[in-house]
């Protein structure tokens, strides 16, 4: 990837900057973290504005309703929206960042036409029903079963840690369609409507005090066979596509935000006298180098995934491992620079700090990313 910008790309940046300057003042105030209907409406409203201005699904393929923008334009979009303080994906994250891209890559023409436009237009929210009480890191141990009955699957079981289930219209759901097959061979990937009879959502409160995710109980839920993405029992392969998006590209927008937070921290340290501490300065310097390297890795991953047909590879595990740890170190450093004042800054800041703890767990723990890097990139033997 060429890291200098062409005149055309600079023009794209300038146009986007002008649009953001006009659009952002029109946004309503951000709802409180606990106001889920408010958060849904706010995030969908922003997505709608992006859509109407031609910025939705910028880097998605054109035949999936996207704009087919270059990787560089996508990164410029992330840089500029963050610089302007625009909202990020919010409640739309599963739809925009991994369910949507999976359907774009693996769905039929009819499935793309049904599910992708409402995601891009900000009309429907998705959640992810992968993890179960006995299947997290070992996802292939999942037991939620789907029995074929005519044109439907009848699904029973339970999911856990389902982010945004409370406000979702659809769930990317993993089910076991063949209990006799070897465990990776009997799984299917379904799109389940969240208003189907038999679904109970029980919100779980996090350390940060908000109900970001939920338990989801499924009791004879009927899901049309036509909602299966990929072949029956080929869901593990489709899942790997979803996870490659989740680890490979879903966090990239946040790297820009972390670089901004680091800049704010350095400024705060200069103002409150902590800058005189050489150990702290070195720590901030190391973080600066880390986030610059992560941004370069992001550029490489994004352009590599565009080059190889749009699906990120296992390089996403390297990124996810380093990013989740760097994010935690950033908020640890913030606590040191700001002391008790960090708690008083704003509710959002405190939430970000507490939620940084979850980043080494969500989307596959650090231990699991290390196993993937060891086995699939370094070629080391599988652990027993
Ligand atoms: C904020 C957040 C949001 C989430 N959102 C969703 C969501 O929307 N949908 C969804 O389906 N899931 C979601 N998850 C669940 C997440 O994917 C799981 O928590 C994660 O995969 C770990 O599974 P587990 O919690 O069952 O832990 P376990 O798998 O029980 O792991 C426990 C510990 O054992 C370690 N361990 C396990 N196996 C190995 C191994 N082979 N080698 C080395 N160490 C190992 C783990 O690293 C971990 O430290 C979310 C989680 C978080 C924190």
PDB file of N, CA and C in Angstrom, residues 44 162 196 226 297:
ATOM      1  N   UNK A  44     -28.752   4.513  14.932  1.00  0.00           N
ATOM      2  CA  UNK A  44     -29.394   4.304  13.623  1.00  0.00           C
ATOM      3  C   UNK A  44     -29.548   5.635  12.883  1.00  0.00           C
ATOM      4  N   UNK A 162     -24.428 -11.986  24.641  1.00  0.00           N
ATOM      5  CA  UNK A 162     -24.904 -11.524  23.338  1.00  0.00           C
ATOM      6  C   UNK A 162     -25.037 -10.001  23.372  1.00  0.00           C
ATOM      7  N   UNK A 196     -39.000 -13.521  16.919  1.00  0.00           N
ATOM      8  CA  UNK A 196     -39.660 -14.827  16.749  1.00  0.00           C
ATOM      9  C   UNK A 196     -40.144 -15.336  18.112  1.00  0.00           C
ATOM     10  N   UNK A 226     -34.366 -20.918   4.711  1.00  0.00           N
ATOM     11  CA  UNK A 226     -33.844 -19.915   3.772  1.00  0.00           C
ATOM     12  C   UNK A 226     -32.949 -18.892   4.464  1.00  0.00           C
ATOM     13  N   UNK A 297      -0.099  -1.332  10.963  1.00  0.00           N
ATOM     14  CA  UNK A 297      -0.577  -2.701  10.797  1.00  0.00           C
ATOM     15  C   UNK A 297      -2.013  -2.691  10.261  1.00  0.00           C
TER      16      UNK A 297
END
